PDB file of C-alpha atoms in Angstrom:
ATOM      1  CA  THR V   8      -1.741  35.626 -23.260  1.00 61.00           C
ATOM      2  CA  GLN V   9      -2.123  33.321 -26.362  1.00 70.00           C
ATOM      3  CA  LEU V  10      -2.574  35.302 -29.647  1.00 85.00           C
ATOM      4  CA  LEU V  11      -3.498  34.147 -33.039  1.00 93.00           C
ATOM      5  CA  GLU V  12      -2.583  36.441 -35.989  1.00 95.00           C
ATOM      6  CA  GLN V  13      -4.518  35.825 -39.231  1.00 97.00           C
ATOM      7  CA  SER V  14      -3.275  37.186 -42.554  1.00 96.00           C
ATOM      8  CA  PRO V  15      -4.237  38.716 -44.780  1.00 97.00           C
ATOM      9  CA  GLN V  16      -6.932  40.663 -43.046  1.00 96.00           C
ATOM     10  CA  PHE V  17      -8.752  41.322 -46.386  1.00 97.00           C
ATOM     11  CA  LEU V  18      -8.572  39.363 -49.638  1.00 97.00           C
ATOM     12  CA  SER V  19     -10.513  39.983 -52.894  1.00 97.00           C
ATOM     13  CA  ILE V  20      -9.866  37.793 -55.811  1.00 96.00           C
ATOM     14  CA  GLN V  21     -11.571  36.682 -58.993  1.00 97.00           C
ATOM     15  CA  GLU V  22     -13.506  33.402 -59.265  1.00 97.00           C
ATOM     16  CA  GLY V  23     -11.244  30.542 -60.331  1.00 97.00           C
ATOM     17  CA  GLU V  24      -8.157  31.738 -58.608  1.00 97.00           C
ATOM     18  CA  ASN V  25      -6.371  29.921 -55.794  1.00 98.00           C
ATOM     19  CA  LEU V  26      -5.549  31.495 -52.348  1.00 98.00           C
ATOM     20  CA  THR V  27      -3.993  30.766 -49.073  1.00 98.00           C
ATOM     21  CA  VAL V  28      -4.743  32.362 -45.750  1.00 98.00           C
ATOM     22  CA  TYR V  29      -2.666  32.030 -42.671  1.00 98.00           C
ATOM     23  CA  CYS V  30      -3.048  31.716 -38.962  1.00 97.00           C
ATOM     24  CA  ASN V  31       0.097  32.132 -36.850  1.00 96.00           C
ATOM     25  CA  SER V  32       1.107  32.164 -33.146  1.00 93.00           C
ATOM     26  CA  SER V  33       4.053  31.904 -30.878  1.00 91.00           C
ATOM     27  CA  SER V  34       2.022  29.602 -28.615  1.00 90.00           C
ATOM     28  CA  VAL V  35       1.421  25.864 -28.992  1.00 92.00           C
ATOM     29  CA  PHE V  36      -2.152  24.724 -29.283  1.00 92.00           C
ATOM     30  CA  SER V  37      -3.652  21.305 -28.663  1.00 89.00           C
ATOM     31  CA  SER V  38      -6.019  21.725 -31.645  1.00 91.00           C
ATOM     32  CA  LEU V  39      -6.768  24.274 -34.241  1.00 94.00           C
ATOM     33  CA  GLN V  40     -10.170  24.895 -35.701  1.00 96.00           C
ATOM     34  CA  TRP V  41     -11.314  26.881 -38.815  1.00 98.00           C
ATOM     35  CA  TYR V  42     -14.708  28.526 -39.035  1.00 98.00           C
ATOM     36  CA  ARG V  43     -16.485  30.363 -41.821  1.00 98.00           C
ATOM     37  CA  GLN V  44     -19.000  33.110 -41.010  1.00 97.00           C
ATOM     38  CA  GLU V  45     -21.414  34.517 -43.687  1.00 95.00           C
ATOM     39  CA  PRO V  46     -23.017  37.993 -43.158  1.00 90.00           C
ATOM     40  CA  GLY V  47     -25.895  37.843 -40.805  1.00 89.00           C
ATOM     41  CA  GLU V  48     -25.050  34.422 -39.403  1.00 94.00           C
ATOM     42  CA  GLY V  49     -22.929  32.844 -36.727  1.00 97.00           C
ATOM     43  CA  PRO V  50     -19.542  31.155 -37.416  1.00 97.00           C
ATOM     44  CA  VAL V  51     -19.883  27.517 -38.603  1.00 97.00           C
ATOM     45  CA  LEU V  52     -17.055  25.055 -37.940  1.00 96.00           C
ATOM     46  CA  LEU V  53     -15.338  23.723 -41.037  1.00 97.00           C
ATOM     47  CA  VAL V  54     -12.552  21.493 -39.673  1.00 97.00           C
ATOM     48  CA  THR V  55     -10.439  20.673 -36.568  1.00 95.00           C
ATOM     49  CA  VAL V  56      -6.877  19.648 -36.853  1.00 95.00           C
ATOM     50  CA  VAL V  57      -5.053  18.135 -33.806  1.00 93.00           C
ATOM     51  CA  THR V  58      -1.787  16.518 -34.928  1.00 93.00           C
ATOM     52  CA  GLY V  59       1.364  18.512 -36.011  1.00 94.00           C
ATOM     53  CA  GLY V  60       1.628  18.303 -39.790  1.00 96.00           C
ATOM     54  CA  GLU V  61      -1.858  17.193 -40.172  1.00 96.00           C
ATOM     55  CA  VAL V  62      -3.589  17.806 -43.602  1.00 98.00           C
ATOM     56  CA  LYS V  63      -7.430  17.736 -44.028  1.00 97.00           C
ATOM     57  CA  LYS V  64      -9.324  18.266 -47.207  1.00 97.00           C
ATOM     58  CA  LEU V  65     -12.880  19.528 -47.491  1.00 96.00           C
ATOM     59  CA  LYS V  66     -13.724  19.575 -51.261  1.00 96.00           C
ATOM     60  CA  ARG V  67     -11.667  22.497 -52.593  1.00 97.00           C
ATOM     61  CA  LEU V  68     -10.473  23.484 -49.195  1.00 98.00           C
ATOM     62  CA  THR V  69      -7.124  22.164 -47.777  1.00 98.00           C
ATOM     63  CA  PHE V  70      -6.275  22.746 -44.184  1.00 98.00           C
ATOM     64  CA  GLN V  71      -2.870  22.095 -42.626  1.00 97.00           C
ATOM     65  CA  PHE V  72      -1.591  22.310 -39.082  1.00 96.00           C
ATOM     66  CA  GLY V  73       1.990  23.256 -38.541  1.00 96.00           C
ATOM     67  CA  ASP V  74       4.548  20.562 -37.363  1.00 96.00           C
ATOM     68  CA  ALA V  75       5.003  22.545 -34.103  1.00 95.00           C
ATOM     69  CA  ARG V  76       1.312  23.076 -33.705  1.00 94.00           C
ATOM     70  CA  LYS V  77       1.716  26.938 -33.675  1.00 94.00           C
ATOM     71  CA  ASP V  78       0.345  27.733 -37.054  1.00 95.00           C
ATOM     72  CA  SER V  79      -2.123  26.765 -39.644  1.00 97.00           C
ATOM     73  CA  SER V  80      -3.051  27.487 -43.259  1.00 98.00           C
ATOM     74  CA  LEU V  81      -6.156  27.222 -45.358  1.00 98.00           C
ATOM     75  CA  HIS V  82      -5.799  26.899 -49.163  1.00 98.00           C
ATOM     76  CA  ILE V  83      -8.739  27.229 -51.461  1.00 98.00           C
ATOM     77  CA  THR V  84      -8.532  25.889 -55.055  1.00 98.00           C
ATOM     78  CA  ALA V  85     -10.516  27.336 -57.759  1.00 98.00           C
ATOM     79  CA  ALA V  86     -12.359  29.795 -55.528  1.00 97.00           C
ATOM     80  CA  GLN V  87     -16.093  30.313 -56.058  1.00 97.00           C
ATOM     81  CA  PRO V  88     -18.356  33.161 -55.076  1.00 96.00           C
ATOM     82  CA  GLY V  89     -19.926  30.873 -52.522  1.00 95.00           C
ATOM     83  CA  ASP V  90     -16.558  30.775 -50.742  1.00 97.00           C
ATOM     84  CA  THR V  91     -17.094  34.478 -49.679  1.00 97.00           C
ATOM     85  CA  GLY V  92     -17.065  35.130 -46.059  1.00 97.00           C
ATOM     86  CA  LEU V  93     -15.100  35.715 -42.876  1.00 98.00           C
ATOM     87  CA  TYR V  94     -12.670  32.886 -42.114  1.00 98.00           C
ATOM     88  CA  LEU V  95     -11.768  32.510 -38.480  1.00 97.00           C
ATOM     89  CA  CYS V  96      -9.100  30.251 -36.922  1.00 97.00           C
ATOM     90  CA  ALA V  97      -9.299  29.297 -33.265  1.00 95.00           C
ATOM     91  CA  GLY V  98      -6.641  27.580 -31.119  1.00 92.00           C
ATOM     92  CA  GLY V  99      -7.653  25.138 -28.405  1.00 88.00           C
ATOM     93  CA  TRP V 100      -5.871  24.937 -25.087  1.00 81.00           C
ATOM     94  CA  SER V 101      -6.386  23.406 -21.633  1.00 75.00           C
ATOM     95  CA  GLY V 102      -5.385  24.788 -18.257  1.00 69.00           C
ATOM     96  CA  GLY V 103      -6.692  25.859 -14.888  1.00 61.00           C
ATOM     97  CA  GLY V 104      -9.369  23.243 -15.045  1.00 61.00           C
ATOM     98  CA  ALA V 105     -10.936  24.611 -18.162  1.00 65.00           C
ATOM     99  CA  ASP V 106     -10.745  24.200 -21.886  1.00 70.00           C
ATOM    100  CA  GLY V 107     -10.494  27.334 -23.842  1.00 81.00           C
ATOM    101  CA  LEU V 108     -10.293  28.755 -27.341  1.00 87.00           C
ATOM    102  CA  THR V 109      -8.421  31.714 -28.615  1.00 90.00           C
ATOM    103  CA  PHE V 110      -9.888  33.259 -31.751  1.00 93.00           C
ATOM    104  CA  GLY V 111      -7.939  35.183 -34.524  1.00 95.00           C
ATOM    105  CA  LYS V 112      -9.553  38.351 -35.920  1.00 95.00           C
ATOM    106  CA  GLY V 113     -10.344  36.702 -39.165  1.00 96.00           C
ATOM    107  CA  THR V 114      -9.706  36.963 -42.941  1.00 97.00           C
ATOM    108  CA  HIS V 115     -12.460  38.688 -44.902  1.00 97.00           C
ATOM    109  CA  LEU V 116     -12.551  36.928 -48.286  1.00 98.00           C
ATOM    110  CA  ILE V 117     -14.455  38.186 -51.258  1.00 97.00           C
ATOM    111  CA  ILE V 118     -14.613  36.032 -54.448  1.00 97.00           C
ATOM    112  CA  GLN V 119     -15.863  38.131 -57.438  1.00 96.00           C
ATOM    113  CA  PRO V 120     -17.631  36.466 -60.210  1.00 94.00           C
TER     114      PRO V 120
ATOM    115  CA  GLU U   6     -32.043  19.596 -35.579  1.00 89.00           C
ATOM    116  CA  ALA U   7     -29.147  20.421 -33.428  1.00 88.00           C
ATOM    117  CA  GLN U   8     -29.134  24.151 -32.892  1.00 95.00           C
ATOM    118  CA  VAL U   9     -28.395  27.137 -30.635  1.00 97.00           C
ATOM    119  CA  THR U  10     -31.187  29.713 -30.640  1.00 97.00           C
ATOM    120  CA  GLN U  11     -30.909  33.353 -29.587  1.00 98.00           C
ATOM    121  CA  ASN U  12     -33.485  35.892 -29.032  1.00 98.00           C
ATOM    122  CA  PRO U  13     -34.052  38.613 -30.045  1.00 98.00           C
ATOM    123  CA  ARG U  14     -32.054  38.754 -33.198  1.00 97.00           C
ATOM    124  CA  TYR U  15     -32.085  42.561 -33.369  1.00 97.00           C
ATOM    125  CA  LEU U  16     -32.485  45.023 -30.496  1.00 97.00           C
ATOM    126  CA  ILE U  17     -32.375  48.819 -30.288  1.00 98.00           C
ATOM    127  CA  THR U  18     -32.565  50.231 -26.794  1.00 97.00           C
ATOM    128  CA  VAL U  19     -31.567  53.179 -24.790  1.00 97.00           C
ATOM    129  CA  THR U  20     -28.924  53.786 -22.065  1.00 97.00           C
ATOM    130  CA  GLY U  21     -29.661  52.311 -18.740  1.00 97.00           C
ATOM    131  CA  LYS U  22     -32.686  50.174 -19.699  1.00 97.00           C
ATOM    132  CA  LYS U  23     -32.082  46.663 -18.551  1.00 98.00           C
ATOM    133  CA  LEU U  24     -32.217  43.900 -21.121  1.00 98.00           C
ATOM    134  CA  THR U  25     -31.902  40.169 -21.453  1.00 98.00           C
ATOM    135  CA  VAL U  26     -30.770  38.233 -24.397  1.00 98.00           C
ATOM    136  CA  THR U  27     -31.822  34.629 -24.360  1.00 98.00           C
ATOM    137  CA  CYS U  28     -29.785  31.549 -25.472  1.00 98.00           C
ATOM    138  CA  SER U  29     -30.831  27.911 -25.670  1.00 98.00           C
ATOM    139  CA  GLN U  30     -29.210  24.727 -27.013  1.00 98.00           C
ATOM    140  CA  ASN U  31     -30.735  21.331 -27.662  1.00 96.00           C
ATOM    141  CA  MET U  32     -27.534  19.308 -27.851  1.00 94.00           C
ATOM    142  CA  ASN U  33     -27.150  18.661 -24.108  1.00 94.00           C
ATOM    143  CA  HIS U  34     -23.762  20.401 -24.053  1.00 93.00           C
ATOM    144  CA  GLU U  35     -22.168  21.133 -20.859  1.00 92.00           C
ATOM    145  CA  TYR U  36     -20.267  24.281 -21.977  1.00 93.00           C
ATOM    146  CA  MET U  37     -21.853  27.502 -23.019  1.00 95.00           C
ATOM    147  CA  SER U  38     -20.293  30.838 -23.878  1.00 96.00           C
ATOM    148  CA  TRP U  39     -21.234  34.425 -24.885  1.00 97.00           C
ATOM    149  CA  TYR U  40     -19.105  36.375 -27.262  1.00 96.00           C
ATOM    150  CA  ARG U  41     -19.204  39.859 -28.720  1.00 97.00           C
ATOM    151  CA  GLN U  42     -17.888  40.611 -32.147  1.00 96.00           C
ATOM    152  CA  ASP U  43     -16.589  44.034 -33.208  1.00 95.00           C
ATOM    153  CA  PRO U  44     -14.926  45.280 -36.225  1.00 92.00           C
ATOM    154  CA  GLY U  45     -11.177  45.168 -35.951  1.00 89.00           C
ATOM    155  CA  LEU U  46     -11.362  43.326 -32.560  1.00 91.00           C
ATOM    156  CA  GLY U  47     -12.705  39.952 -33.513  1.00 90.00           C
ATOM    157  CA  LEU U  48     -14.641  37.587 -31.403  1.00 93.00           C
ATOM    158  CA  ARG U  49     -14.037  38.182 -27.615  1.00 94.00           C
ATOM    159  CA  GLN U  50     -15.469  35.931 -24.950  1.00 93.00           C
ATOM    160  CA  ILE U  51     -17.697  37.655 -22.323  1.00 96.00           C
ATOM    161  CA  TYR U  52     -18.612  34.844 -19.924  1.00 96.00           C
ATOM    162  CA  TYR U  53     -18.610  30.976 -20.026  1.00 94.00           C
ATOM    163  CA  SER U  54     -20.251  28.264 -18.101  1.00 95.00           C
ATOM    164  CA  MET U  55     -18.852  24.744 -17.667  1.00 91.00           C
ATOM    165  CA  ASN U  56     -22.118  23.410 -16.258  1.00 92.00           C
ATOM    166  CA  VAL U  57     -25.201  24.296 -14.424  1.00 94.00           C
ATOM    167  CA  GLU U  58     -24.634  26.883 -11.684  1.00 92.00           C
ATOM    168  CA  VAL U  59     -20.967  27.249 -12.812  1.00 93.00           C
ATOM    169  CA  THR U  60     -20.022  30.375 -14.515  1.00 95.00           C
ATOM    170  CA  ASP U  61     -16.840  32.277 -14.944  1.00 93.00           C
ATOM    171  CA  LYS U  62     -15.577  35.509 -16.561  1.00 94.00           C
ATOM    172  CA  GLY U  63     -14.110  35.585 -20.093  1.00 92.00           C
ATOM    173  CA  ASP U  64     -11.961  38.359 -21.533  1.00 90.00           C
ATOM    174  CA  VAL U  65     -14.546  41.249 -21.401  1.00 95.00           C
ATOM    175  CA  PRO U  66     -17.014  40.617 -18.691  1.00 96.00           C
ATOM    176  CA  GLU U  67     -17.486  44.284 -17.470  1.00 97.00           C
ATOM    177  CA  GLY U  68     -21.150  45.325 -17.586  1.00 97.00           C
ATOM    178  CA  TYR U  69     -22.644  41.879 -18.212  1.00 98.00           C
ATOM    179  CA  LYS U  70     -24.120  39.238 -16.048  1.00 98.00           C
ATOM    180  CA  VAL U  71     -25.069  35.550 -16.757  1.00 98.00           C
ATOM    181  CA  SER U  72     -26.897  32.665 -15.142  1.00 96.00           C
ATOM    182  CA  ARG U  73     -27.118  29.030 -15.841  1.00 97.00           C
ATOM    183  CA  LYS U  74     -29.975  27.577 -13.812  1.00 97.00           C
ATOM    184  CA  GLU U  75     -30.706  24.976 -16.512  1.00 97.00           C
ATOM    185  CA  LYS U  76     -28.239  23.114 -18.822  1.00 96.00           C
ATOM    186  CA  ARG U  77     -29.942  24.236 -21.929  1.00 97.00           C
ATOM    187  CA  ASN U  78     -30.298  27.914 -21.259  1.00 98.00           C
ATOM    188  CA  PHE U  79     -27.648  30.694 -20.731  1.00 98.00           C
ATOM    189  CA  PRO U  80     -29.076  34.141 -20.711  1.00 98.00           C
ATOM    190  CA  LEU U  81     -27.050  37.342 -21.056  1.00 98.00           C
ATOM    191  CA  ILE U  82     -28.030  40.241 -18.925  1.00 98.00           C
ATOM    192  CA  LEU U  83     -27.141  43.918 -19.388  1.00 98.00           C
ATOM    193  CA  GLU U  84     -28.284  45.528 -16.171  1.00 96.00           C
ATOM    194  CA  SER U  85     -27.525  49.079 -17.367  1.00 97.00           C
ATOM    195  CA  PRO U  86     -26.516  49.100 -21.100  1.00 98.00           C
ATOM    196  CA  SER U  87     -24.223  51.790 -22.438  1.00 98.00           C
ATOM    197  CA  PRO U  88     -23.390  52.776 -26.078  1.00 98.00           C
ATOM    198  CA  ASN U  89     -20.014  50.919 -25.826  1.00 97.00           C
ATOM    199  CA  GLN U  90     -22.014  47.707 -25.569  1.00 98.00           C
ATOM    200  CA  THR U  91     -23.406  48.124 -28.969  1.00 98.00           C
ATOM    201  CA  SER U  92     -22.151  45.015 -30.873  1.00 98.00           C
ATOM    202  CA  LEU U  93     -22.940  41.729 -32.390  1.00 98.00           C
ATOM    203  CA  TYR U  94     -23.427  39.108 -29.690  1.00 98.00           C
ATOM    204  CA  PHE U  95     -23.166  35.328 -30.210  1.00 98.00           C
ATOM    205  CA  CYS U  96     -24.058  32.463 -27.844  1.00 98.00           C
ATOM    206  CA  ALA U  97     -22.215  29.169 -28.440  1.00 96.00           C
ATOM    207  CA  SER U  98     -22.239  25.693 -26.841  1.00 95.00           C
ATOM    208  CA  SER U  99     -19.636  22.892 -26.845  1.00 91.00           C
ATOM    209  CA  GLN U 100     -18.786  19.678 -25.364  1.00 86.00           C
ATOM    210  CA  PRO U 101     -15.013  19.509 -24.368  1.00 74.00           C
ATOM    211  CA  PRO U 102     -12.896  17.731 -24.094  1.00 68.00           C
ATOM    212  CA  GLN U 103     -14.258  14.912 -26.262  1.00 68.00           C
ATOM    213  CA  LYS U 104     -14.816  17.247 -29.210  1.00 71.00           C
ATOM    214  CA  TYR U 105     -11.911  19.722 -28.894  1.00 79.00           C
ATOM    215  CA  ASN U 106     -14.305  22.372 -27.552  1.00 82.00           C
ATOM    216  CA  GLU U 107     -15.824  22.769 -31.049  1.00 90.00           C
ATOM    217  CA  GLN U 108     -18.180  25.634 -30.766  1.00 92.00           C
ATOM    218  CA  PHE U 109     -21.785  25.556 -32.103  1.00 95.00           C
ATOM    219  CA  PHE U 110     -22.765  29.220 -32.536  1.00 97.00           C
ATOM    220  CA  GLY U 111     -26.189  30.837 -32.509  1.00 97.00           C
ATOM    221  CA  PRO U 112     -27.254  33.161 -35.286  1.00 97.00           C
ATOM    222  CA  GLY U 113     -26.347  36.294 -33.386  1.00 97.00           C
ATOM    223  CA  THR U 114     -28.097  39.237 -31.775  1.00 98.00           C
ATOM    224  CA  ARG U 115     -27.347  42.712 -33.121  1.00 98.00           C
ATOM    225  CA  LEU U 116     -27.679  45.156 -30.243  1.00 98.00           C
ATOM    226  CA  THR U 117     -27.744  48.921 -30.606  1.00 98.00           C
ATOM    227  CA  VAL U 118     -27.561  51.069 -27.400  1.00 98.00           C
ATOM    228  CA  LEU U 119     -28.479  54.728 -28.033  1.00 97.00           C
TER     229      LEU U 119
END
């Protein structure tokens, strides 16, 4: 069974601060996706990383895939209240004739004005 | 607009009363899935379908049924709902392997079983 551990589980910080959340596993994944979910809505894909060591930037958000493709991090610079939400990572894998995703339990992020 | 739609968005029902949650996507995706989301447990896959007439169990299939008669629709059926099926349900579609199985989620259905 492939597991993805996300940390921290909850994070509440002031507007303007920087933060990093983590997604770790003992398994190797073919890809790693990050989603953001706002209250009352479904998760929305932010980014997919596929190469070990890959770094992608989305405005103030920086995503990194670990060299061994077992872990990932999301760094937010100068957090804003609009960044508030549940951040989910999901690891992609193939096997048994199917393509699957393993989701972490998420990091609940609150940015206070 | 590319989207996944679910109906109803909210449902309160009683134990044992059969219900169906509909899901439809307009992106011509082959893969569709149902998830439930519970506090502390995260997103768990209930069933998935790789194409029309092809469905398979996910991690928590007990008490649920699905069908895939058309590519765009993937209804979730609870034949005899029980209180432990009270949850937030999401339908999702994707098009692996070209797009790394990136999921497009619907807006969710909040189900309460009394």
